mmCIF file of C-alpha atoms in Angstrom:
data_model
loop_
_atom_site.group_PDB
_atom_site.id
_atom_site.type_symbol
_atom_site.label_atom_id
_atom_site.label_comp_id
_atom_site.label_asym_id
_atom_site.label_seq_id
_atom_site.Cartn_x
_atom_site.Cartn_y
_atom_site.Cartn_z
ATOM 1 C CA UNK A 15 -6.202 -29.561 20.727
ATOM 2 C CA UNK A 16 -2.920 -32.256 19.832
ATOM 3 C CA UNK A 17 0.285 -30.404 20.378
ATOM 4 C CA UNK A 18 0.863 -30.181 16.547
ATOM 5 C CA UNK A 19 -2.649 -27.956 16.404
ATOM 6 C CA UNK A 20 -0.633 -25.456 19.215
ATOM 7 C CA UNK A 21 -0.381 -22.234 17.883
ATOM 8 C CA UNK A 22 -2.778 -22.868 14.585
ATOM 9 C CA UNK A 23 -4.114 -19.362 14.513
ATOM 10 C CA UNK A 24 -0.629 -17.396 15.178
ATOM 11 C CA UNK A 25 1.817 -16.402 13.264
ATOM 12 C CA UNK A 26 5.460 -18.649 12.763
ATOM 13 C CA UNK A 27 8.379 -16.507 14.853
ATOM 14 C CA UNK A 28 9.323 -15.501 11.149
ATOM 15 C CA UNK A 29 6.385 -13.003 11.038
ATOM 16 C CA UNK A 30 6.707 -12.441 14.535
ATOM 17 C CA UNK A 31 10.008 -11.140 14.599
ATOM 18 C CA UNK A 32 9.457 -9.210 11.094
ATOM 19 C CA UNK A 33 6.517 -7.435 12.943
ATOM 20 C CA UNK A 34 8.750 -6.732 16.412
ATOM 21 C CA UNK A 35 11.128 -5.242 14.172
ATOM 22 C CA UNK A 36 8.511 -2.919 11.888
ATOM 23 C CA UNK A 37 7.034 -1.949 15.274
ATOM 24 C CA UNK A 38 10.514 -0.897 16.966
ATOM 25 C CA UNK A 39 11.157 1.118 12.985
ATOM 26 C CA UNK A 40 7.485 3.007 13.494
ATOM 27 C CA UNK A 41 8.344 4.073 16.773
ATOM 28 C CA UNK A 42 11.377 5.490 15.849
ATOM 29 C CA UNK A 43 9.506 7.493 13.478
ATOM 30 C CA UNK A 44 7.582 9.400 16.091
ATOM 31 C CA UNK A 45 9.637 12.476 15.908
ATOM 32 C CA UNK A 46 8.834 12.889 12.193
ATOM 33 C CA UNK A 47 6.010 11.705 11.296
ATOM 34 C CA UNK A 48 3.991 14.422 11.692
ATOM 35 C CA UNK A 49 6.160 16.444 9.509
ATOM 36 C CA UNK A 50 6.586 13.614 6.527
ATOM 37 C CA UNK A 51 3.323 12.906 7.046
ATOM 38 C CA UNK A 52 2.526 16.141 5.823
ATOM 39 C CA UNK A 53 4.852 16.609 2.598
ATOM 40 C CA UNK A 54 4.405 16.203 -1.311
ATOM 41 C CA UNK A 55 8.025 14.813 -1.165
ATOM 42 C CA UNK A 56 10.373 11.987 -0.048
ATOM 43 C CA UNK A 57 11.336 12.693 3.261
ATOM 44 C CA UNK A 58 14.949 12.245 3.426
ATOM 45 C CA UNK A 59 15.531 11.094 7.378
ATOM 46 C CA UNK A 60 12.436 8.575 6.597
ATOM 47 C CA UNK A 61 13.893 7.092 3.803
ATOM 48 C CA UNK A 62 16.788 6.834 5.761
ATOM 49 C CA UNK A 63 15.988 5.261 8.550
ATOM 50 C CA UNK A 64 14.044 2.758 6.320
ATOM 51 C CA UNK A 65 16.645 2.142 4.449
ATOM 52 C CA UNK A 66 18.878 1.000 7.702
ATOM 53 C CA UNK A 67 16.180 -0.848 9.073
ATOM 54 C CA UNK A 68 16.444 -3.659 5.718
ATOM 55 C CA UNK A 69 12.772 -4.077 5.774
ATOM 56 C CA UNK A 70 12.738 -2.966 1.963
ATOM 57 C CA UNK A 71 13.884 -6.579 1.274
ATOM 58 C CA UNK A 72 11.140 -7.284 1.534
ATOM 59 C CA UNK A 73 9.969 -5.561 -1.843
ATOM 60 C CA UNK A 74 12.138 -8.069 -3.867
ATOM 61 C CA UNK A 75 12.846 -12.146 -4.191
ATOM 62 C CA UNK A 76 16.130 -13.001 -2.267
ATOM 63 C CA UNK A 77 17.791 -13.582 -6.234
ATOM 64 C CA UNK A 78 18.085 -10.088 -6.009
ATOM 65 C CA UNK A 79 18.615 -9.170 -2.177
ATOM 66 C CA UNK A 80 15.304 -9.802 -0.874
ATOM 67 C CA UNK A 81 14.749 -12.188 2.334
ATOM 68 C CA UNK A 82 12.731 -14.530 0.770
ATOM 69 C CA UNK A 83 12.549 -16.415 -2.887
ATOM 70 C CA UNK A 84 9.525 -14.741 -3.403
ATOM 71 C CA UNK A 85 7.596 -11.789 -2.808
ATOM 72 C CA UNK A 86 5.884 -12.516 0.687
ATOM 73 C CA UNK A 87 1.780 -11.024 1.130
ATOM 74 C CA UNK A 88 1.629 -12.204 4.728
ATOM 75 C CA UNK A 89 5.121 -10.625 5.501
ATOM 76 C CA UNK A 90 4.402 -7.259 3.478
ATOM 77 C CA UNK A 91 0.928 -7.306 5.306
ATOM 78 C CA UNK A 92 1.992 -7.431 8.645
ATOM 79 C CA UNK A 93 5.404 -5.103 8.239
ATOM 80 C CA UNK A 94 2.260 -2.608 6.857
ATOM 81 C CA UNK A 95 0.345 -3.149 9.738
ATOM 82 C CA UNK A 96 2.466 -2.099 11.917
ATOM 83 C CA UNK A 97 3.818 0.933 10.307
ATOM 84 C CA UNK A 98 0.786 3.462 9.130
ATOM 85 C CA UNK A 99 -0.230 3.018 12.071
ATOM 86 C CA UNK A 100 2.534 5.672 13.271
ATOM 87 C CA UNK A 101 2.939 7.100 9.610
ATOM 88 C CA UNK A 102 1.161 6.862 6.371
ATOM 89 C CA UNK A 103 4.388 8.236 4.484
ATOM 90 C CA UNK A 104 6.667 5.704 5.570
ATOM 91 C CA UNK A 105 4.187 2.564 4.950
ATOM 92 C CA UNK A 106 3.797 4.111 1.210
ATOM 93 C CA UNK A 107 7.740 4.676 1.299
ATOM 94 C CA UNK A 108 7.869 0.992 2.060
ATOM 95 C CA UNK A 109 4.891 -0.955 -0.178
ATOM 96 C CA UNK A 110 5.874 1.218 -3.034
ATOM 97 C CA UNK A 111 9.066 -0.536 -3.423
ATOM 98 C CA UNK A 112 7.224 -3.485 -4.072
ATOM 99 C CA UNK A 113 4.614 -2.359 -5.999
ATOM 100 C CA UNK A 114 6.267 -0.365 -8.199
ATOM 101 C CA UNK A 115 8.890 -3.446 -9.103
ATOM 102 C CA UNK A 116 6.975 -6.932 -8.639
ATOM 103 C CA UNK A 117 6.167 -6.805 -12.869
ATOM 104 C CA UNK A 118 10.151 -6.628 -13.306
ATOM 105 C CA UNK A 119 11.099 -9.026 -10.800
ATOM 106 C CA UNK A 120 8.204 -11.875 -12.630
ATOM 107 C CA UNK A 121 8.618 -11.008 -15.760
ATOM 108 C CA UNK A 122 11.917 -8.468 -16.534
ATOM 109 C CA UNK A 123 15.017 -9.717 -18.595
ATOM 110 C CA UNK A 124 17.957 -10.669 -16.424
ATOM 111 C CA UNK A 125 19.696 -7.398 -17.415
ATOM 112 C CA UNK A 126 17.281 -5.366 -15.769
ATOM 113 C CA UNK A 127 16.514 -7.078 -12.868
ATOM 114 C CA UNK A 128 20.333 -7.130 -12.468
ATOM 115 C CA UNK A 129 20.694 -3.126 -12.620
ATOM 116 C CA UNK A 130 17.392 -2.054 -10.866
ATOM 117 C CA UNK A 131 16.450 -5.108 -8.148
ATOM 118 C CA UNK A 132 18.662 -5.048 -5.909
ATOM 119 C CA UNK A 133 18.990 -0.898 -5.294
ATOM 120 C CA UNK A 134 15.237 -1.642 -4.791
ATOM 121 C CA UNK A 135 15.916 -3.943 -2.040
ATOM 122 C CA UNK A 136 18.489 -1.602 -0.277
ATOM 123 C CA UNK A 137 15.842 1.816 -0.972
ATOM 124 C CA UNK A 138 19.328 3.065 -3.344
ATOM 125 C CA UNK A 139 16.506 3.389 -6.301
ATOM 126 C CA UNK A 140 12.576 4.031 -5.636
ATOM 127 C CA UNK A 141 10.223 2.259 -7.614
ATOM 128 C CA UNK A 142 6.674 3.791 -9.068
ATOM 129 C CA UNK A 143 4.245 2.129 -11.068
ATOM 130 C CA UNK A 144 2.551 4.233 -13.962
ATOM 131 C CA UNK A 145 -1.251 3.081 -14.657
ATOM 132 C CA UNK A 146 -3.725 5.893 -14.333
ATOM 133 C CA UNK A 147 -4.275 8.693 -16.437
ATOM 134 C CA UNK A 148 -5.930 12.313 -16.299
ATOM 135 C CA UNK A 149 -9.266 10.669 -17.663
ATOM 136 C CA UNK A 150 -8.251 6.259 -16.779
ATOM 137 C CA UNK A 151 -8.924 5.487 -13.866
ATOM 138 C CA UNK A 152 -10.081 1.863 -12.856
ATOM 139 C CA UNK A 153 -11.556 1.414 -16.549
ATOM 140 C CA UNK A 154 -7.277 0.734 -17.451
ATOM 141 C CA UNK A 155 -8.269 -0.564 -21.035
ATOM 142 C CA UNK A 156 -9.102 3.109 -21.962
ATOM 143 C CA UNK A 157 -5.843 4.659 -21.147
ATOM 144 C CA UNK A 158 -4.121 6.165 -23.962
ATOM 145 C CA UNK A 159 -0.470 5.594 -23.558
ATOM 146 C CA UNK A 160 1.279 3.969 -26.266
ATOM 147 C CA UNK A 161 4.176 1.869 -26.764
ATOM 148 C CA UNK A 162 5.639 1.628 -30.598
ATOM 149 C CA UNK A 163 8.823 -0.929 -31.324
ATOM 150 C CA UNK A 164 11.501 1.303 -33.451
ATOM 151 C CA UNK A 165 14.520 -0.931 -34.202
ATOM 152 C CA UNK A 166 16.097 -2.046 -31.273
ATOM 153 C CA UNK A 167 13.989 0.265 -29.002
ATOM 154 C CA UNK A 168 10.678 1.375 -27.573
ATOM 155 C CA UNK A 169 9.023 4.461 -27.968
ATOM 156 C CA UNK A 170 6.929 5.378 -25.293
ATOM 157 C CA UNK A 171 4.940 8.492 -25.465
ATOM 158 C CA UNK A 172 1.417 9.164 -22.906
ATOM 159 C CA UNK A 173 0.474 10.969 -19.511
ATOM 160 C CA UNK A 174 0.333 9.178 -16.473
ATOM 161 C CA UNK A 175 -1.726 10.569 -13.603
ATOM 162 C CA UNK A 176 -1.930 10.363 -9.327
ATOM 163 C CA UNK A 177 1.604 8.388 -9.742
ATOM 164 C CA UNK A 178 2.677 7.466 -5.993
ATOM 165 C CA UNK A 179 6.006 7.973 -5.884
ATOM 166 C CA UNK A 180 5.959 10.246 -8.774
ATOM 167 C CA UNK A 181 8.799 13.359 -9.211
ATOM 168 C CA UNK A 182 10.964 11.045 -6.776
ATOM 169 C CA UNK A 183 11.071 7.693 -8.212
ATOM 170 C CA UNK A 184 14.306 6.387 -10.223
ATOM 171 C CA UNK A 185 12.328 4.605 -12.326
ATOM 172 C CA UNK A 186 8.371 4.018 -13.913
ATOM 173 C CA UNK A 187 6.609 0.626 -14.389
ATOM 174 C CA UNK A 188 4.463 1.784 -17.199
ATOM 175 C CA UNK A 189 1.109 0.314 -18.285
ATOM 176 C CA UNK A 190 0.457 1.236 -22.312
ATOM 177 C CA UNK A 191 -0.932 -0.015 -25.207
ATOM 178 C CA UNK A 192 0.709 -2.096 -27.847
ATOM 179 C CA UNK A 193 -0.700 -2.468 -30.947
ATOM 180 C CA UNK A 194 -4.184 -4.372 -29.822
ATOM 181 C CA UNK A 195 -2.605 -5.364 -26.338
ATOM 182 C CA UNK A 196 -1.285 -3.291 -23.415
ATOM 183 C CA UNK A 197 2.414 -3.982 -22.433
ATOM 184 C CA UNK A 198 4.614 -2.846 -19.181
ATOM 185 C CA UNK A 199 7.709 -1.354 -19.838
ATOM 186 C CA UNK A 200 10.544 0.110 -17.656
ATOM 187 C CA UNK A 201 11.244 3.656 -18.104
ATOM 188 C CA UNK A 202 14.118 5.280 -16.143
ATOM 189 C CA UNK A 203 13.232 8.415 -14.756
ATOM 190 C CA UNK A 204 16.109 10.166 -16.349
ATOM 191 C CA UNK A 205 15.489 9.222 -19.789
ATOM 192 C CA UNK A 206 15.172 12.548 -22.084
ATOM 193 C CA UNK A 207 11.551 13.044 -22.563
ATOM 194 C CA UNK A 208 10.590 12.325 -18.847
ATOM 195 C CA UNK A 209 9.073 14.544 -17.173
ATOM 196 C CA UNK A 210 6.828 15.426 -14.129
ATOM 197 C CA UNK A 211 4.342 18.003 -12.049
ATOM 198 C CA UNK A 212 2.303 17.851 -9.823
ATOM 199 C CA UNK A 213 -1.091 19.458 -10.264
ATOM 200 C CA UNK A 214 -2.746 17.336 -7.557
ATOM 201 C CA UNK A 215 -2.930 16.672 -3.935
ATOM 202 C CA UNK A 216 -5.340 14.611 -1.668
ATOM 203 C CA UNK A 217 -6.214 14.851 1.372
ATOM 204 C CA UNK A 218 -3.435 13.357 3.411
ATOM 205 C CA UNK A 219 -0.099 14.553 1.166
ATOM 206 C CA UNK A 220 1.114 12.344 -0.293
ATOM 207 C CA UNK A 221 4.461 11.521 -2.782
ATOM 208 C CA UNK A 222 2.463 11.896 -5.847
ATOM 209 C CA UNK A 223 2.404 13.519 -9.059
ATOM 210 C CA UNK A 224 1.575 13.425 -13.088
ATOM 211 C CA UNK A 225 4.156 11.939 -15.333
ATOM 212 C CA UNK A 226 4.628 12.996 -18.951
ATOM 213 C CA UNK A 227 6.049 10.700 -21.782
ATOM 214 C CA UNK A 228 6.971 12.481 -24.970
ATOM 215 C CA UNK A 229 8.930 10.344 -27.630
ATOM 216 C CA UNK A 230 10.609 8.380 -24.688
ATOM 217 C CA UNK A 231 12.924 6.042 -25.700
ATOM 218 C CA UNK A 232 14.256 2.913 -23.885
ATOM 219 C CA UNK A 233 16.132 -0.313 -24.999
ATOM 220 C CA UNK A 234 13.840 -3.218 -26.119
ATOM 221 C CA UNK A 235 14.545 -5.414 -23.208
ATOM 222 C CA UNK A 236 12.637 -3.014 -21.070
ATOM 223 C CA UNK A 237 9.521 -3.831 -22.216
ATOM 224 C CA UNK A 238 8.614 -6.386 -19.162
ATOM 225 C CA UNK A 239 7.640 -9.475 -20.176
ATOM 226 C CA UNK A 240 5.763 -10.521 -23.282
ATOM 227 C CA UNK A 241 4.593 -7.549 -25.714
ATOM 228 C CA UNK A 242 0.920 -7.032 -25.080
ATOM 229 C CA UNK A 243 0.746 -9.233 -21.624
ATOM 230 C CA UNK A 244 1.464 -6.189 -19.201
ATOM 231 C CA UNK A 245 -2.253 -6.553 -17.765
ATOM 232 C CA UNK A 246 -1.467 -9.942 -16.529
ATOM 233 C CA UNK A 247 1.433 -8.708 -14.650
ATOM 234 C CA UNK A 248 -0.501 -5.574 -13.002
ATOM 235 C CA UNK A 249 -2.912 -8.093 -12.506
ATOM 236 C CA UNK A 250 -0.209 -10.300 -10.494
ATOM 237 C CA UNK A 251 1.222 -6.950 -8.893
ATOM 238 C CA UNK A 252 -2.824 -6.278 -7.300
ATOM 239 C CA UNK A 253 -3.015 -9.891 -6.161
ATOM 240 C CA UNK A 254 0.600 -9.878 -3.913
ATOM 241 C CA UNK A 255 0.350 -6.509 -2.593
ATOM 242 C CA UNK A 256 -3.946 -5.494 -2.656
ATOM 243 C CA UNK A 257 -4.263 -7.856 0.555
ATOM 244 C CA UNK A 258 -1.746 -5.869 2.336
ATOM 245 C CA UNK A 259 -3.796 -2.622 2.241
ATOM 246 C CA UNK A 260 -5.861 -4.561 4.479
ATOM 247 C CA UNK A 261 -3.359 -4.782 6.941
ATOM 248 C CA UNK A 262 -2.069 -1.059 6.596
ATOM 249 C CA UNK A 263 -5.800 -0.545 7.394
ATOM 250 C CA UNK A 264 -5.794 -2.757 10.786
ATOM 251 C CA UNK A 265 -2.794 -0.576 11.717
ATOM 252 C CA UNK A 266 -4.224 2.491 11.651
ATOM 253 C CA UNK A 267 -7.611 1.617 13.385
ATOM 254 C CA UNK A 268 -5.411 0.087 16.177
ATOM 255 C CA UNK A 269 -3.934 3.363 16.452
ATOM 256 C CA UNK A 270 -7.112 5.369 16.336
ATOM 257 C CA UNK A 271 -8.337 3.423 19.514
ATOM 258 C CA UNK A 272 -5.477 3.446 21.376
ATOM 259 C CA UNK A 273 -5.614 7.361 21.282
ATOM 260 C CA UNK A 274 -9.541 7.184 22.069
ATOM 261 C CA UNK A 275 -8.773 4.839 24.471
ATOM 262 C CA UNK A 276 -6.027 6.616 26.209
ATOM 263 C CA UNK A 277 -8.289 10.333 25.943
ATOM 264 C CA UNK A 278 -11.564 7.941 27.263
ATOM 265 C CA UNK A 279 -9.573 6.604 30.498
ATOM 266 C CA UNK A 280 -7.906 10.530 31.025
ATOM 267 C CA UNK A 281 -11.166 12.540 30.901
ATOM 268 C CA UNK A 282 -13.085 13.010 33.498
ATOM 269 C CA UNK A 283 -16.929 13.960 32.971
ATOM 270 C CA UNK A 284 -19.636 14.149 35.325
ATOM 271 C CA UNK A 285 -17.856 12.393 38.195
ATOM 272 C CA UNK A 286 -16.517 9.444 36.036
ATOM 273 C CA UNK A 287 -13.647 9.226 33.257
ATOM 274 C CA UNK A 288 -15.550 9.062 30.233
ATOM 275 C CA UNK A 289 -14.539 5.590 29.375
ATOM 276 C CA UNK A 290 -17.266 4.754 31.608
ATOM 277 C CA UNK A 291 -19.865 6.889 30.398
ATOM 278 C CA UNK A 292 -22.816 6.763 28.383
ATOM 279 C CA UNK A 293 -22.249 4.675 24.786
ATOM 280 C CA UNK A 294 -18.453 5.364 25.175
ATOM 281 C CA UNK A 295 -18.036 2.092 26.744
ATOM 282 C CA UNK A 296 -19.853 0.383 24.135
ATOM 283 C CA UNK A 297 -18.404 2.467 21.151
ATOM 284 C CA UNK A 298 -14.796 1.477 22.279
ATOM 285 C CA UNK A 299 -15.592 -2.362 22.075
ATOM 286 C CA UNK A 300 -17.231 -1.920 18.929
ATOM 287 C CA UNK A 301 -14.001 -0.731 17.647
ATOM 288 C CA UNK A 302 -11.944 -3.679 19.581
ATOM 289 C CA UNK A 303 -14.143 -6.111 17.876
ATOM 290 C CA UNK A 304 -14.268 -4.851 14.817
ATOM 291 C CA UNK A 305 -10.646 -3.948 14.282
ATOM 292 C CA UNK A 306 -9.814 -8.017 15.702
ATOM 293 C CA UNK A 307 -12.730 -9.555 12.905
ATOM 294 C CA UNK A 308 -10.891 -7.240 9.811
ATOM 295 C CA UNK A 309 -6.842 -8.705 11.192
ATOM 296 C CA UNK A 310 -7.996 -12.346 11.678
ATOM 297 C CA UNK A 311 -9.502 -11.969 7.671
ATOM 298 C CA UNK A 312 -6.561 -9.927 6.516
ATOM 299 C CA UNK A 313 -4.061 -12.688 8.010
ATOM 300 C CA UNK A 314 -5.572 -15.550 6.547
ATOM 301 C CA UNK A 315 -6.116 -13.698 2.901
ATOM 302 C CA UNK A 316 -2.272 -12.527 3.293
ATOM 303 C CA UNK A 317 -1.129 -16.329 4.539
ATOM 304 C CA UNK A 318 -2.919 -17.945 0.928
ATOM 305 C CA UNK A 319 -1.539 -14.754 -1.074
ATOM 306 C CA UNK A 320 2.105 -15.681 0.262
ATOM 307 C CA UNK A 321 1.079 -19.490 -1.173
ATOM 308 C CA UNK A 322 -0.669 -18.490 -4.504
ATOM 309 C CA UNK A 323 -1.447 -14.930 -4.800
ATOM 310 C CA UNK A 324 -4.172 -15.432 -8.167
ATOM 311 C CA UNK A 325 -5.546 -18.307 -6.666
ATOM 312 C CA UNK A 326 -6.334 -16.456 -3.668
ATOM 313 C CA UNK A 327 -6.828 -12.852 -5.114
ATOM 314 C CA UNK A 328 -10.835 -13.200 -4.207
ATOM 315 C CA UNK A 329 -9.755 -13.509 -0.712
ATOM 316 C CA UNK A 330 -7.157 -10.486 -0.612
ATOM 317 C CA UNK A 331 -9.796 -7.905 -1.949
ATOM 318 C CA UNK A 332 -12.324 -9.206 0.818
ATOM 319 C CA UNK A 333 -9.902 -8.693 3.052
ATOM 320 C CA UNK A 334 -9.286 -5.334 1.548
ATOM 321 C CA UNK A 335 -12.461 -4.187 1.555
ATOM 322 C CA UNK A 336 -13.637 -5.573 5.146
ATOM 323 C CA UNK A 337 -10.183 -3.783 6.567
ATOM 324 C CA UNK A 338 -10.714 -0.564 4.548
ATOM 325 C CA UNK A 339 -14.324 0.213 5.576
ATOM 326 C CA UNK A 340 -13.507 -1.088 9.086
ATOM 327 C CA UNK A 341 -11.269 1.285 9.219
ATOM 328 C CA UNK A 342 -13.121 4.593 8.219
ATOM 329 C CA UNK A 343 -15.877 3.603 10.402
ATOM 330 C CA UNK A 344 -13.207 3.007 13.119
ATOM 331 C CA UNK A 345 -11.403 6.085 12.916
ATOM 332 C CA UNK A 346 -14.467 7.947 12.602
ATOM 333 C CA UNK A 347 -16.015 6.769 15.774
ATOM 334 C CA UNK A 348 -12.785 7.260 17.479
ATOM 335 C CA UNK A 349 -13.027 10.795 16.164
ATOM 336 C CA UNK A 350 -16.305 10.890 17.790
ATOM 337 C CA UNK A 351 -15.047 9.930 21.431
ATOM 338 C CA UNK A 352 -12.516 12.212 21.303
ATOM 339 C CA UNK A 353 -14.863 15.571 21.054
ATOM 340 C CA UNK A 354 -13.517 18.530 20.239
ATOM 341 C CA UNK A 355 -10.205 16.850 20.916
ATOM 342 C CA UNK A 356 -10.485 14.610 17.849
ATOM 343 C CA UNK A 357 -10.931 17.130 15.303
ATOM 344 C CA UNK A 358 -7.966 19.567 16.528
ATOM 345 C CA UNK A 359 -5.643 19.785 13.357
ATOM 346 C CA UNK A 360 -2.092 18.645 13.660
ATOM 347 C CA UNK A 361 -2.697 15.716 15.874
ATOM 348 C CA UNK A 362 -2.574 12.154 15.648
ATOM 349 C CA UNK A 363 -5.945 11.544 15.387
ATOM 350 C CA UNK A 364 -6.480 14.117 13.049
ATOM 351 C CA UNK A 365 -4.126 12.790 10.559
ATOM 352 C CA UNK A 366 -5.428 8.927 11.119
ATOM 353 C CA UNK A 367 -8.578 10.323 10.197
ATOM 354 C CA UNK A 368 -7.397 12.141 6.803
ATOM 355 C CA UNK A 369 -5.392 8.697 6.402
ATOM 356 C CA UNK A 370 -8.176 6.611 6.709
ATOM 357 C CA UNK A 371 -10.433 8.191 3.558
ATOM 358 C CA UNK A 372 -8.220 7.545 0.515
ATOM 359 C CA UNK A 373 -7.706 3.107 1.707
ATOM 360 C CA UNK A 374 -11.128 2.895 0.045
ATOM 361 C CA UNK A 375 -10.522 3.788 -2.953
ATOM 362 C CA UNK A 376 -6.613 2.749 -4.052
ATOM 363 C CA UNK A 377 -5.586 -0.404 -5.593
ATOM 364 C CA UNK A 378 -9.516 -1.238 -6.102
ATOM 365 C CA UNK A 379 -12.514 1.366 -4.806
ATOM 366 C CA UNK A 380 -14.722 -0.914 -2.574
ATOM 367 C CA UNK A 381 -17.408 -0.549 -5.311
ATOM 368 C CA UNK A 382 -15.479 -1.762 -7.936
ATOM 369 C CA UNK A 383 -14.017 -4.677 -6.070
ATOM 370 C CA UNK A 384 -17.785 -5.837 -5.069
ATOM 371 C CA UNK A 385 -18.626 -6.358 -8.532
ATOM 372 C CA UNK A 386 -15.617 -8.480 -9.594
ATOM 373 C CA UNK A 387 -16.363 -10.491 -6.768
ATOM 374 C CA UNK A 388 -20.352 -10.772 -7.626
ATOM 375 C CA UNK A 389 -19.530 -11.919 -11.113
ATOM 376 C CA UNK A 390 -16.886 -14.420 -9.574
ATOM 377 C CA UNK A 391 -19.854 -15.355 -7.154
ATOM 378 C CA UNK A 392 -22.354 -15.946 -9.703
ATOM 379 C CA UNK A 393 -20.131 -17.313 -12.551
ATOM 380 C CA UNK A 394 -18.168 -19.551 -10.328
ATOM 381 C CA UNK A 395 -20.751 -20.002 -7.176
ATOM 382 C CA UNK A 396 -18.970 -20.585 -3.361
#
């Protein structure tokens, strides 16, 4: 290997020292997480310490505040990696920023990217993006939300449903149709006609709830981007940000073995810690393995999102769903070394494992991203 090919498969000291710094931020979480980890609401000393920590730069190109010109996959990806796995609350805290914005910041007038961007950088405003509905879920082309032009403004009236960030966020990216296309537009969460429940909850609580459009009214420039184009811009938002699921994944089945790992090496059974017993052995460098094979995809899908993120959008949601399945199997089998240890409630493990379950099925169920890769497979061929 030349001295220029040094170093080919790690990451530049950029990334490096963005993950150093997530790590040192999820650390500092470990006297809360447990208890924001748990709630249907913004934890306030979470979205604090975010907030300090500047990592929500991230969410937004540096025109605006951000730390780079453009939205960065690899740098999102490994900032997630590192913190679900010490809590799921803050990584959604953190991605939604991004998430719920990236349509404004391609494709919003000047105006608006002025007034909301940069309070998105510094965590001042939180950011949701409205797509599903009571009966829409990844069939978005049915949803029922409309959008009507009235003058010099928008009328928005529909029922959003499972909206991260929903009840808390300052402000709705919102998927609806327009005439024969579907359009995004940017409704403020205090606009008269707003408003919000929430009905549901999953598994592992989450920020989340339905919101309810009745004869909303906004300016015209906050329809994002071109009337009837919005699904090109969720389509943009999936491509930057699906790949770093992936690595929120990685994080959490790193977790889930050091805790089996740490229980395996403690217990002592039948003369021997249990590390060295039986298929534990085994089972623990499955997970190793597995857990490294999922990061080395997920790093190189998040390096060509950071270059092109539609070119490479194939590669993202493999990496998505090799991390996400990885994981549940992970966690499980973790689970499984741990006895009755691993299915006490209110531990670590325990929540890791409630975690796990829903990564399969956001932003693309595995099922549904195998068969838009098959058709690109057969249409397209390797």
């Amino acid at each position: 290997m030349t001295s220029s090919e040094t170093g080919l498969f790690e990451l530049p000291q950029t990334y490096r020292d963005l993950q150093s710094q997530a790590r040192d931020l999820a650390v500092s979480m470990r006297d809360i997480a447990a208890r924001a980890d748990e709630s249907s609401g913004t934890d306030p000393d979470v979205r604090k310490r975010l907030a300090a920590s500047g990592l929500t730069e991230l969410a937004v190109p540096a025109q605006w505040g951000g730390k780079f010109d453009t939205v960065d996959s690899l740098a999102v990806t490994i900032v997630r990696e590192q913190l679900a796995a010490e809590s799921a609350h803050l990584d959604s805290m953190f991605v939604m920023q991004g998430i719920g914005s990236y349509g404004l910041a391609v494709a919003g007038s000047d105006a608006v990217r002025d007034r909301w961007l940069p309070k998105v950088a510094s965590l001042d405003a939180m950011a949701a993006l409205g797509l599903t509905e009571p009966h829409v879920g990844s069939d978005l082309k049915a949803l029922t939300t409309t959008v009507v032009t009235d003058g010099d403004e928008l009328v928005v009236n529909g029922h959003k449903s499972f909206i991260t960030n929903g009840g808390d966020a300052d402000f709705y990216s919102i998927l609806a149709k327009e005439g024969e296309g579907y359009s995004l537009v940017l409704v403020p969460a205090d606009t008269p006609g707003v408003s919000t429940h929430r009905p549901h909850q999953i598994i592992a609580p989450h920020v989340l709830s339905d919101v309810v459009m009745e004869n909303v009214r906004v300016p015209a420039d906050h329809r994002i981007g071109a009337a009837g184009k919005g699904f090109g811009l969720v389509l943009a938002t999936l491509a930057a940000f699906r790949v770093s699921v992936a690595g929120a994944s990685v994080g959490m089945a790193e977790a889930a073995l050091r805790l089996a790992l740490a229980h395996a090496n403690d217990r002592q059974q039948f003369g021997t810690s249990l590390s060295r017993l039986g298929s534990v052995p085994e089972h623990l460098a499955s997970c190793w393995t597995n857990i490294e094979s999922a990061r080395s995809l997920t790093y190189r899908a998040a390096a060509a999102s950071a270059r092109d993120p539609r070119a490479n959008l194939h590669l993202s949601s493999m990496a998505k769903v090799s991390a996400t399945e990885m994981c549940g199997r992970v966690v499980d089998r973790c689970v499984q070394i741990m006895g009755r240890f691993g299915i006490t409630r209110d531990t670590a493990i325990e929540r890791l494992y409630r975690e796990s379950r829903p990564m399969r099925i956001y932003e693309g169920s595995t099922e549904v991203i195998f068969d838009s890769l098959a058709k690109q497979l057969i249409k397209n061929g390797l």
